[in-house]
Amino acid sequence: MKYYCVLLIAVLSLVLFLSLQDIPVAQDLMPASSHYVNSGVRDTGATNLVNAILFDYRGFDTLGEATVIFASAAAFKMLFSHKRIFSFRYGLSPIVKTGMGIYSPFIFIFGIYVIMAGHISPGGGFQGGVIIASLSILLTLVYGLWYKVRRTVFSPAISSNIESIGGFLFLGIGLTGILTGNYFLSNLDAGFFAGTPGHMFSAGSIPILNIASGLKVAAGLSIIFYSIAGGE
Amino acid sequence: MNLLLSYIYYLFLLLLVISAVFSIASKNLLCSVIFMSLFNLFMVIIFLLLQAPDVAMAEAVVGMGFTTALFIITISKTKEEEK
Amino acid sequence: MKFTLVFIIVIMSIGLYGVLAKDNLIKKVIGISIMEGAVFLFLVSYGYRQDGAPPIITGYETRIVDPVPQALTLTAIVIGASTTALMLGIIIKIFNNYKTLETKEIRRLRG
């Protein structure tokens, strides 16, 4: 059985190599990429080109990706709906609890910084959102599950509300483009504030879309972790 | 890239292949998950050598923080009882 | 560039072997995750230009690396993590019902 698998994999990899070996090593940029590089800062006002492509030129694909995270979190909540075995009942030793109490505000502020400065430096909505979700994993491991349930900011009950707020913010910015006479998810044509490139408050609606996407990703991944760890 | 950086790039590609082989072929499930996390670490370094800081940050946070935690919780919940 | 292509095909075939030939369900999920990693590497490595700078405009660069494959890879990473998480949840449900994780045993037991 295993020898048939090795033979099949050898044949498939040979076919893959023969069909991909003639892709030429380019020296200049492709036509679409050179248009994005030459007129990116003038069209959108953001200096981070990957963020400008993700939230302005191809904003509709980012909406689809946010829908995938929403569907995954909803399916998880359906699978694990009963209160089951508690596995993180007691936390760790008091040394770790004291150290974590000093560390966790700095991690939270770093996550918010990565979300807010997405259009200037490397970062954006996704990276900052997953940093905040990993902060909720860390607090559950260190303090135990009973402590987490009683808090108000990272509790499981408020996470679904935050995810809905993020989704509606994204759709609301998109519909503003239609209400002013342009296309869905338009940036500078719809009248958003575009300052000088390189400052914090610039680039039209890209910071607002970053915040909406960061809220959605953080809340969605938090719900996935709380369902699988035995919360409510 | 100059010559030294290209040698470092090929060295990290070789380490990537070695960690993937060890991840599939080991008998202990916990060892497989740790080598999976090492695979994601070497991918982060290769993305930095290819001048892509956004992708490296996303892969670091997702691959080494979120997926490894979920794997370890799954392994601890599906262990058979000792007879 | 052919050197990078050979390495990527080797990693992809290692992942495919892990999905096809291993019996434990968790090893199959690890194999799928390794195959996704090979695809990310392929996308980003074909967007690299010689002596290029990262795609952030500060006014001092001459050549910039291609920014479009990096945007595609960013979306693909998050979707891959969501899919892996859902697969692990279904594995926990299978263990609650069958009390084992080997595919040979699951095919034999009936209910």
mmCIF file of C-alpha atoms in Angstrom, chain B:
data_model
loop_
_atom_site.group_PDB
_atom_site.id
_atom_site.type_symbol
_atom_site.label_atom_id
_atom_site.label_comp_id
_atom_site.label_asym_id
_atom_site.label_seq_id
_atom_site.Cartn_x
_atom_site.Cartn_y
_atom_site.Cartn_z
ATOM 1 C CA MET B 1 21.092 39.177 -3.038
ATOM 2 C CA ASN B 2 24.820 38.903 -2.660
ATOM 3 C CA LEU B 3 26.539 35.551 -2.207
ATOM 4 C CA LEU B 4 26.399 35.266 1.598
ATOM 5 C CA LEU B 5 22.662 35.933 1.767
ATOM 6 C CA SER B 6 21.950 33.369 -0.950
ATOM 7 C CA TYR B 7 23.909 30.711 0.988
ATOM 8 C CA ILE B 8 21.883 31.508 4.145
ATOM 9 C CA TYR B 9 18.671 31.267 2.071
ATOM 10 C CA TYR B 10 19.571 27.791 0.776
ATOM 11 C CA LEU B 11 20.544 26.677 4.305
ATOM 12 C CA PHE B 12 17.121 27.659 5.654
ATOM 13 C CA LEU B 13 15.365 25.875 2.766
ATOM 14 C CA LEU B 14 17.269 22.704 3.674
ATOM 15 C CA LEU B 15 16.276 23.075 7.358
ATOM 16 C CA LEU B 16 12.647 23.473 6.235
ATOM 17 C CA VAL B 17 12.734 20.127 4.395
ATOM 18 C CA ILE B 18 14.389 18.385 7.371
ATOM 19 C CA SER B 19 11.786 19.643 9.856
ATOM 20 C CA ALA B 20 8.920 18.585 7.545
ATOM 21 C CA VAL B 21 10.372 15.056 7.280
ATOM 22 C CA PHE B 22 10.747 14.759 11.063
ATOM 23 C CA SER B 23 7.221 16.051 11.610
ATOM 24 C CA ILE B 24 5.603 13.348 9.486
ATOM 25 C CA ALA B 25 7.843 10.446 10.452
ATOM 26 C CA SER B 26 7.941 10.645 14.247
ATOM 27 C CA LYS B 27 5.860 8.306 16.396
ATOM 28 C CA ASN B 28 5.026 10.601 19.287
ATOM 29 C CA LEU B 29 2.208 13.045 18.461
ATOM 30 C CA LEU B 30 3.611 15.821 20.645
ATOM 31 C CA CYS B 31 6.950 15.665 18.779
ATOM 32 C CA SER B 32 5.111 16.071 15.481
ATOM 33 C CA VAL B 33 3.370 19.216 16.664
ATOM 34 C CA ILE B 34 6.612 20.775 17.955
ATOM 35 C CA PHE B 35 8.335 20.118 14.626
ATOM 36 C CA MET B 36 5.319 21.691 12.888
ATOM 37 C CA SER B 37 5.899 24.853 14.914
ATOM 38 C CA LEU B 38 9.581 24.772 13.902
ATOM 39 C CA PHE B 39 8.493 24.514 10.249
ATOM 40 C CA ASN B 40 6.477 27.717 10.645
ATOM 41 C CA LEU B 41 9.462 29.458 12.303
ATOM 42 C CA PHE B 42 11.758 28.715 9.353
ATOM 43 C CA MET B 43 9.080 29.933 6.963
ATOM 44 C CA VAL B 44 8.983 33.275 8.812
ATOM 45 C CA ILE B 45 12.777 33.696 8.369
ATOM 46 C CA ILE B 46 12.572 32.820 4.665
ATOM 47 C CA PHE B 47 9.800 35.381 4.164
ATOM 48 C CA LEU B 48 12.043 38.019 5.761
ATOM 49 C CA LEU B 49 14.898 37.126 3.402
ATOM 50 C CA LEU B 50 12.506 37.528 0.440
ATOM 51 C CA GLN B 51 11.668 41.132 1.522
ATOM 52 C CA ALA B 52 8.046 40.521 2.603
ATOM 53 C CA PRO B 53 7.465 41.918 6.147
ATOM 54 C CA ASP B 54 3.626 41.813 6.140
ATOM 55 C CA VAL B 55 3.447 38.126 5.257
ATOM 56 C CA ALA B 56 6.170 37.257 7.812
ATOM 57 C CA MET B 57 4.251 38.986 10.630
ATOM 58 C CA ALA B 58 0.995 37.202 9.747
ATOM 59 C CA GLU B 59 2.644 33.780 9.482
ATOM 60 C CA ALA B 60 4.500 34.265 12.786
ATOM 61 C CA VAL B 61 1.377 35.119 14.762
ATOM 62 C CA VAL B 62 -0.974 32.593 13.144
ATOM 63 C CA GLY B 63 1.320 29.617 12.614
ATOM 64 C CA MET B 64 3.281 29.693 15.835
ATOM 65 C CA GLY B 65 0.663 31.036 18.225
ATOM 66 C CA PHE B 66 -2.816 29.977 17.238
ATOM 67 C CA THR B 67 -2.460 26.694 15.348
ATOM 68 C CA THR B 68 0.023 25.147 17.798
ATOM 69 C CA ALA B 69 -2.240 25.964 20.778
ATOM 70 C CA LEU B 70 -5.229 24.332 19.052
ATOM 71 C CA PHE B 71 -3.206 21.223 18.175
ATOM 72 C CA ILE B 72 -2.038 20.741 21.776
ATOM 73 C CA ILE B 73 -5.557 21.125 23.170
ATOM 74 C CA THR B 74 -6.827 18.536 20.654
ATOM 75 C CA ILE B 75 -4.084 16.062 21.571
ATOM 76 C CA SER B 76 -4.829 16.416 25.283
ATOM 77 C CA LYS B 77 -8.548 15.809 24.717
ATOM 78 C CA THR B 78 -8.159 12.728 22.509
ATOM 79 C CA LYS B 79 -5.769 10.740 24.624
ATOM 80 C CA GLU B 80 -7.058 7.249 25.384
ATOM 81 C CA GLU B 81 -7.403 6.279 29.015
ATOM 82 C CA GLU B 82 -4.685 4.075 30.486
ATOM 83 C CA LYS B 83 -5.792 0.535 31.087
#
